[in-house]
CSV table of C-alpha atoms and ligand atoms in Angstrom, one decimal:
chain,number,residue,atom,x,y,z
A,988,MET,CA,16.5,-12.4,-15.6
A,989,LYS,CA,19.5,-10.8,-14.8
A,990,PHE,CA,18.9,-8.4,-17.5
A,991,ILE,CA,15.5,-7.3,-15.9
A,992,PHE,CA,16.9,-7.0,-12.5
A,993,CYS,CA,20.1,-5.2,-13.3
A,994,ALA,CA,17.6,-2.9,-15.6
A,995,LEU,CA,15.3,-2.3,-12.6
A,996,ALA,CA,18.7,-1.8,-9.8
A,997,LEU,CA,19.6,1.2,-12.7
A,998,ILE,CA,16.0,2.7,-12.0
A,999,ALA,CA,16.7,2.1,-8.4
A,1000,GLN,CA,19.3,4.8,-8.7
A,1001,ILE,CA,16.2,7.7,-9.1
A,1002,ALA,CA,15.1,9.0,-5.5
A,1003,SER,CA,11.5,8.7,-4.1
A,1004,ALA,CA,10.2,10.0,-1.1
A,1005,GLY,CA,7.4,8.8,1.2
A,1006,LEU,CA,3.9,9.4,2.4
A,1007,GLN,CA,4.1,12.7,4.2
A,1008,LYS,CA,3.0,14.9,0.6
A,1009,TYR,CA,-0.2,12.5,0.7
A,1010,SER,CA,-1.0,13.1,4.4
A,1011,SER,CA,-4.4,14.0,3.7
A,1012,LEU,CA,-5.2,11.0,1.9
A,1013,VAL,CA,-3.5,8.8,4.7
A,1014,VAL,CA,-6.4,7.1,7.4
A,1015,ALA,CA,-5.6,5.7,11.1
A,1016,ASP,CA,-7.8,4.9,14.0
A,1017,ALA,CA,-7.7,7.8,16.7
A,1018,ASN,CA,-7.0,4.7,19.1
A,1019,PRO,CA,-5.1,1.9,17.5
A,1020,THR,CA,-5.8,-0.4,20.4
A,1021,ALA,CA,-9.8,-0.1,20.7
A,1022,THR,CA,-11.6,-3.2,20.3
A,1023,VAL,CA,-12.8,-3.6,16.8
A,1024,PRO,CA,-16.6,-2.9,16.7
A,1025,PRO,CA,-18.8,-5.3,15.3
A,1026,ASN,CA,-19.8,-5.0,11.3
A,1027,ALA,CA,-16.1,-3.6,11.0
A,1028,ILE,CA,-12.7,-5.3,9.9
A,1029,ARG,CA,-9.4,-3.6,11.5
A,1030,VAL,CA,-6.7,-3.5,8.4
A,1031,THR,CA,-2.9,-3.1,9.5
A,1032,TYR,CA,-0.6,-2.5,6.6
A,1033,LEU,CA,2.9,-4.8,6.9
A,1034,GLY,CA,4.9,-3.3,4.1
A,1035,VAL,CA,4.8,-4.7,0.2
A,1036,ASN,CA,1.6,-6.2,-0.2
A,1037,GLY,CA,1.1,-7.3,3.4
A,1038,PHE,CA,-1.6,-6.7,5.4
A,1039,GLN,CA,-3.6,-8.2,8.7
A,1040,PHE,CA,-7.1,-8.1,9.0
A,1041,GLU,CA,-8.8,-8.2,12.5
A,1042,ALA,CA,-12.7,-9.0,12.9
A,1043,GLY,CA,-14.3,-10.1,15.7
A,1044,GLY,CA,-11.3,-11.6,17.7
A,1045,HIS,CA,-10.1,-13.1,14.2
A,1046,VAL,CA,-7.1,-12.6,12.3
A,1047,LEU,CA,-6.0,-12.9,8.9
A,1048,LEU,CA,-2.8,-12.3,7.1
A,1049,VAL,CA,-2.3,-11.4,3.5
A,1050,ASP,CA,1.5,-11.6,2.1
A,1051,PRO,CA,3.0,-11.1,5.5
A,1052,TYR,CA,6.6,-10.3,4.3
A,1053,PHE,CA,9.3,-8.7,6.3
A,1054,THR,CA,12.7,-10.2,5.5
A,1055,ARG,CA,12.8,-7.1,2.6
A,1056,VAL,CA,15.6,-8.9,0.9
A,1057,GLY,CA,18.3,-6.6,-0.8
A,1058,LEU,CA,18.0,-5.3,-4.6
A,1059,TRP,CA,21.4,-6.0,-5.2
A,1060,SER,CA,20.4,-10.3,-3.9
A,1061,ALA,CA,17.5,-10.1,-6.2
A,1062,ALA,CA,19.0,-8.7,-8.7
A,1063,LEU,CA,21.9,-10.9,-9.4
A,1064,ASN,CA,19.6,-13.9,-8.3
A,1065,GLN,CA,21.5,-14.9,-5.5
A,1066,PRO,CA,20.9,-17.3,-2.4
A,1067,ILE,CA,17.8,-15.6,-0.2
A,1068,GLN,CA,16.7,-16.9,2.8
A,1069,SER,CA,13.8,-15.7,5.5
A,1070,ASP,CA,15.6,-13.5,8.4
A,1071,ALA,CA,14.3,-14.9,11.8
A,1072,ASN,CA,15.2,-11.6,13.0
A,1073,ARG,CA,13.3,-8.9,11.1
A,1074,VAL,CA,10.1,-11.6,11.0
A,1075,GLY,CA,10.6,-11.3,14.7
A,1076,GLU,CA,10.1,-7.4,14.4
A,1077,GLY,CA,7.3,-7.4,12.1
A,1078,LEU,CA,5.1,-9.6,14.2
A,1079,ARG,CA,5.6,-7.5,16.7
A,1080,HIS,CA,2.7,-5.5,15.2
A,1081,VAL,CA,0.8,-8.4,14.4
A,1082,ARG,CA,-1.4,-10.7,16.7
A,1083,PRO,CA,0.0,-13.7,18.2
A,1084,ARG,CA,-2.2,-16.4,16.6
A,1085,ALA,CA,-3.9,-15.7,13.3
A,1086,ASP,CA,-6.2,-18.2,11.7
A,1087,ALA,CA,-4.7,-18.1,8.5
A,1088,LEU,CA,-2.5,-16.8,6.0
A,1089,LEU,CA,-3.6,-16.0,2.5
A,1090,VAL,CA,-0.9,-15.6,-0.3
A,1091,THR,CA,-1.6,-14.1,-3.9
A,1092,HIS,CA,1.5,-16.0,-5.6
A,1093,ALA,CA,5.1,-17.7,-4.9
A,1094,HIS,CA,7.5,-14.8,-5.3
A,1095,PHE,CA,10.0,-14.4,-2.7
A,1096,ASP,CA,8.3,-10.6,-1.7
A,1097,HIS,CA,5.0,-12.8,-1.0
A,1098,LEU,CA,6.3,-16.2,0.5
A,1099,LEU,CA,9.8,-16.0,1.5
A,1100,ASP,CA,8.5,-15.3,5.5
A,1101,ALA,CA,5.3,-17.5,5.1
A,1102,PRO,CA,6.9,-20.8,6.5
A,1103,GLU,CA,8.4,-18.8,9.9
A,1104,ILE,CA,5.5,-16.7,10.2
A,1105,MET,CA,3.2,-19.9,10.0
A,1106,ARG,CA,5.3,-21.5,12.6
A,1107,ARG,CA,5.1,-18.1,15.0
A,1108,THR,CA,1.3,-17.2,14.5
A,1109,TYR,CA,-0.2,-20.8,14.0
A,1110,ALA,CA,-1.6,-19.6,10.8
A,1111,ARG,CA,-2.6,-22.7,8.4
A,1112,LEU,CA,-1.8,-21.6,5.0
A,1113,VAL,CA,-4.3,-20.8,2.3
A,1114,ALA,CA,-2.9,-20.3,-1.2
A,1115,GLY,CA,-2.3,-22.1,-4.7
A,1116,PRO,CA,-0.4,-25.4,-5.4
A,1117,THR,CA,3.3,-24.5,-6.4
A,1118,GLU,CA,2.9,-21.7,-3.2
A,1119,ILE,CA,2.0,-24.8,-0.6
A,1120,ARG,CA,4.8,-27.5,-2.6
A,1121,LEU,CA,7.3,-24.6,-1.7
A,1122,VAL,CA,6.0,-23.9,2.1
A,1123,GLU,CA,6.0,-27.7,2.8
A,1124,SER,CA,9.6,-28.0,1.5
A,1125,PHE,CA,10.6,-26.0,4.6
A,1126,GLY,CA,8.6,-29.0,7.1
A,1127,ILE,CA,5.8,-27.5,6.9
A,1128,SER,CA,3.0,-30.1,8.1
A,1129,PRO,CA,0.1,-30.1,4.1
A,1130,ASN,CA,-2.9,-30.2,7.4
A,1131,LYS,CA,-1.5,-27.1,8.2
A,1132,CYS,CA,-2.0,-25.7,3.9
A,1133,GLN,CA,-5.3,-25.4,2.0
A,1134,ILE,CA,-5.1,-25.4,-2.0
A,1135,VAL,CA,-7.1,-22.9,-3.4
A,1136,GLU,CA,-7.3,-22.2,-7.2
A,1137,GLN,CA,-10.3,-20.2,-9.5
A,1138,GLY,CA,-13.9,-20.1,-7.7
A,1139,SER,CA,-12.7,-22.0,-4.8
A,1140,VAL,CA,-14.5,-20.7,-1.0
A,1141,ARG,CA,-13.1,-21.3,2.3
A,1142,LYS,CA,-14.0,-20.7,5.5
A,1143,VAL,CA,-11.8,-20.5,8.4
A,1144,GLY,CA,-12.7,-18.8,11.4
A,1145,ARG,CA,-15.2,-15.8,11.0
A,1146,TRP,CA,-13.5,-15.5,7.1
A,1147,THR,CA,-15.4,-16.6,4.1
A,1148,ILE,CA,-12.7,-16.2,1.7
A,1149,ARG,CA,-13.1,-16.6,-2.3
A,1150,ALA,CA,-10.3,-17.2,-4.4
A,1151,PHE,CA,-9.8,-15.9,-8.5
A,1152,ALA,CA,-7.4,-16.9,-11.1
A,1153,THR,CA,-5.9,-13.2,-12.2
A,1154,GLN,CA,-2.2,-12.5,-13.8
A,1155,HIS,CA,0.9,-11.0,-12.4
A,1156,ASP,CA,1.9,-7.9,-14.0
A,1157,ARG,CA,5.2,-8.2,-16.5
A,1158,LEU,CA,8.2,-6.6,-15.7
A,1159,PHE,CA,10.4,-5.5,-19.2
A,1160,GLY,CA,8.0,-7.3,-21.1
A,1161,LYS,CA,7.7,-10.5,-19.0
A,1162,VAL,CA,6.3,-12.1,-15.9
A,1163,PRO,CA,9.7,-12.4,-13.4
A,1164,PHE,CA,10.7,-15.5,-12.4
A,1165,ASP,CA,8.1,-17.4,-14.4
A,1166,GLN,CA,9.3,-20.7,-14.8
A,1167,CYS,CA,8.4,-23.2,-12.2
A,1168,PRO,CA,9.7,-26.0,-12.5
A,1169,PRO,CA,6.8,-29.4,-12.5
A,1170,ALA,CA,6.4,-30.9,-9.5
A,1171,PRO,CA,9.0,-33.7,-8.2
A,1172,ARG,CA,8.4,-37.2,-7.1
A,1173,GLU,CA,10.0,-36.5,-4.1
A,1174,ARG,CA,10.3,-34.2,-1.8
A,1175,GLU,CA,10.5,-31.1,-3.0
A,1176,LYS,CA,14.3,-29.3,-1.7
A,1177,PRO,CA,13.5,-25.7,-0.3
A,1178,PRO,CA,13.9,-22.8,-2.7
A,1179,VAL,CA,17.5,-21.2,-2.4
A,1180,LYS,CA,17.5,-18.0,-5.3
A,1181,ALA,CA,15.6,-15.4,-5.9
A,1182,SER,CA,14.4,-17.2,-8.8
A,1183,ASP,CA,13.3,-20.5,-6.9
A,1184,TRP,CA,10.9,-18.4,-5.5
A,1185,CYS,CA,8.7,-18.5,-9.2
A,1186,VAL,CA,5.5,-17.0,-9.7
A,1187,GLY,CA,3.2,-19.8,-8.9
A,1188,GLU,CA,-0.1,-19.6,-9.7
A,1189,PRO,CA,-1.4,-15.7,-9.3
A,1190,LEU,CA,-4.8,-15.1,-7.2
A,1191,ALA,CA,-6.9,-12.5,-6.0
A,1192,PHE,CA,-9.2,-12.9,-2.9
A,1193,VAL,CA,-12.3,-11.7,-1.8
A,1194,ILE,CA,-12.6,-11.9,2.1
A,1195,GLU,CA,-15.6,-11.3,4.0
A,1196,ALA,CA,-16.3,-10.7,7.4
A,1197,ALA,CA,-18.4,-8.5,10.1
A,1198,GLY,CA,-20.5,-8.0,6.9
A,1199,LYS,CA,-17.9,-6.7,5.1
A,1200,ARG,CA,-16.1,-7.6,1.9
A,1201,ILE,CA,-12.1,-6.9,1.0
A,1202,TYR,CA,-10.9,-7.5,-2.5
A,1203,ILE,CA,-7.1,-8.1,-2.5
A,1204,ASP,CA,-4.6,-8.5,-5.4
A,1205,SER,CA,-1.3,-7.6,-5.9
A,1206,GLY,CA,-1.1,-6.8,-9.0
A,1207,GLY,CA,-2.6,-7.3,-12.8
A,1208,VAL,CA,-2.5,-6.4,-16.7
A,1209,PRO,CA,-4.2,-4.3,-18.9
A,1210,GLY,CA,-7.1,-6.0,-20.3
A,1211,ALA,CA,-8.1,-8.3,-17.7
A,1212,PRO,CA,-10.0,-6.6,-14.9
A,1213,PRO,CA,-10.8,-8.6,-11.5
A,1214,ASP,CA,-13.7,-11.2,-12.1
A,1215,PRO,CA,-16.9,-9.3,-13.4
A,1216,ARG,CA,-19.1,-11.2,-10.2
A,1217,ILE,CA,-16.6,-9.0,-7.9
A,1218,LYS,CA,-18.6,-5.9,-7.4
A,1219,ASP,CA,-19.9,-3.4,-4.8
A,1220,VAL,CA,-17.0,-4.2,-2.1
A,1221,ASP,CA,-16.4,-2.2,0.5
A,1222,LEU,CA,-12.3,-1.7,0.2
A,1223,ALA,CA,-10.1,-3.0,-2.5
A,1224,ILE,CA,-6.6,-3.5,-2.2
A,1225,LEU,CA,-5.2,-3.4,-5.5
A,1226,GLY,CA,-1.7,-4.0,-6.1
A,1227,VAL,CA,0.1,-0.8,-8.0
A,1228,ALA,CA,4.3,-2.2,-8.4
A,1229,LEU,CA,4.6,-1.8,-12.0
A,1230,PRO,CA,3.1,0.1,-15.1
A,1231,ASP,CA,1.1,-3.0,-16.1
A,1232,SER,CA,-1.0,-2.7,-13.1
A,1233,ARG,CA,-1.4,0.8,-12.6
A,1234,GLU,CA,-2.8,0.8,-16.6
A,1235,ARG,CA,-5.5,-1.5,-15.3
A,1236,PHE,CA,-6.1,0.0,-12.1
A,1237,GLY,CA,-9.1,2.4,-13.8
A,1238,GLU,CA,-11.0,-1.0,-14.8
A,1239,ALA,CA,-10.3,-2.8,-11.7
A,1240,VAL,CA,-11.8,0.4,-9.7
A,1241,ARG,CA,-14.4,0.3,-12.4
A,1242,GLN,CA,-15.1,-3.0,-12.2
A,1243,LEU,CA,-15.2,-3.1,-8.3
A,1244,ARG,CA,-17.1,0.0,-7.3
A,1245,PRO,CA,-15.4,0.0,-4.2
A,1246,ARG,CA,-16.3,2.3,-1.2
A,1247,TYR,CA,-12.7,2.7,-0.2
A,1248,ILE,CA,-9.5,1.8,-3.1
A,1249,LEU,CA,-6.3,1.5,-1.1
A,1250,PRO,CA,-3.5,1.2,-3.6
A,1251,SER,CA,-0.8,-1.3,-2.1
A,1252,HIS,CA,2.6,-2.7,-2.8
A,1253,GLN,CA,3.9,0.5,-4.0
A,1254,ASP,CA,6.8,1.1,-1.0
A,1255,ASP,CA,10.0,0.2,-1.9
A,1256,MET,CA,10.8,-3.3,-1.2
A,1257,PHE,CA,14.3,-3.6,-0.8
A,1258,GLY,CA,14.6,-0.5,1.9
A,1259,PRO,CA,14.7,-1.8,5.6
A,1260,VAL,CA,11.1,-1.4,7.1
A,1261,ASP,CA,12.5,0.8,9.8
A,1262,HIS,CA,13.1,3.4,7.2
A,1263,GLY,CA,9.5,4.4,7.1
A,1264,PHE,CA,7.2,4.0,3.8
A,1265,VAL,CA,9.0,5.1,0.6
A,1266,PHE,CA,7.8,5.2,-2.7
A,1267,GLY,CA,9.3,2.4,-4.6
A,1268,LYS,CA,11.3,3.6,-7.6
A,1269,MET,CA,9.2,2.3,-10.8
A,1270,THR,CA,6.1,3.5,-8.7
A,1271,ASN,CA,3.9,6.6,-10.3
A,1272,PHE,CA,1.8,8.0,-7.2
A,1273,PRO,CA,0.4,10.9,-8.5
A,1274,ALA,CA,-0.8,9.2,-12.0
A,1275,LEU,CA,-2.8,7.0,-10.1
A,1276,LEU,CA,-4.0,9.9,-8.3
A,1277,SER,CA,-5.1,12.0,-11.1
A,1278,GLN,CA,-6.9,8.5,-12.3
A,1279,SER,CA,-8.7,8.1,-9.4
A,1280,ARG,CA,-10.6,11.3,-9.6
A,1281,ASN,CA,-12.6,10.2,-12.2
A,1282,LEU,CA,-13.2,6.5,-10.6
A,1283,PRO,CA,-15.9,5.6,-7.9
A,1284,GLY,CA,-14.8,5.4,-4.0
A,1285,ARG,CA,-12.6,6.9,-2.1
A,1286,LEU,CA,-8.3,6.4,-2.3
A,1287,VAL,CA,-7.0,6.1,1.2
A,1288,LEU,CA,-3.3,5.3,1.6
A,1289,LEU,CA,-2.1,3.5,5.0
A,1290,ASP,CA,1.4,3.9,6.9
A,1291,TYR,CA,3.3,1.0,7.8
A,1292,PHE,CA,1.7,-0.6,11.3
A,1293,GLN,CA,-1.2,2.3,12.1
A,1294,PRO,CA,-4.3,0.1,11.8
A,1295,TRP,CA,-7.7,1.8,10.7
A,1296,THR,CA,-11.0,0.4,10.7
A,1297,LEU,CA,-13.2,-0.1,7.8
A,1298,ARG,CA,-16.5,0.2,9.5
B,595,ZN,ZN1,5.2,-11.0,-7.9
């Protein structure tokens, strides 16, 4: 595991840039504080794979993560923890209350801040069993958590949430932190090191509200497109952090036939959020862009904390 992250750290030396070059693809509302119209969902990008969705006065969060653990802490598998100040800063861009928090898997860049955000936004957690076990180890009540798995359907507030099993991308041939210990008999101890945030059960979600359907995952592997029952979505949010997920990007988009395609998880998750959007060192947006010319749907980009209404 150390090898994987040391290799990642080496790659991190390569310089990257932000969204300026692609400003024609970036969408944002002219009036970000206007009321969300009926039949629309407002989408706010929170960095990494984090999103806020708003419809009819209801709020849903997916993978919100503001702590931004440093590269070396992750690479050297150091003890890591949620940073209350950074979470507080991030939540300034989010509604004070959320119906639910959805988590695609248990890695720290998706789940580390979930307990703190649940306490502050009163959101309930909708996630797989490992994710829920880890969050409950921080003293979150089980009745604030709903386990989902392949095929589960949950209604929370205005939202209908469908969960689908998916596969996590590999980093140099291996899913990072793929060993989750069995559930202990006594109460679980809270995770300490980066590797304690093991992958869990990777999920994709289809989220419906206000007559719109959004598909979201955090990546995938080639040869495993989204469930064939999911198609004709309004917005497909596809994680593209690693080569595996870029390779399956085309097949995923052809399956989903979205009106809009939003590549996600392609910013530098180790850099502080106040440095603005910087592409991650292992991403290759130019390659995605050239692929997208032969795909259905319009490719868009979102900048941090700039809401965009999906109509
Ligand atoms: Zn992950």
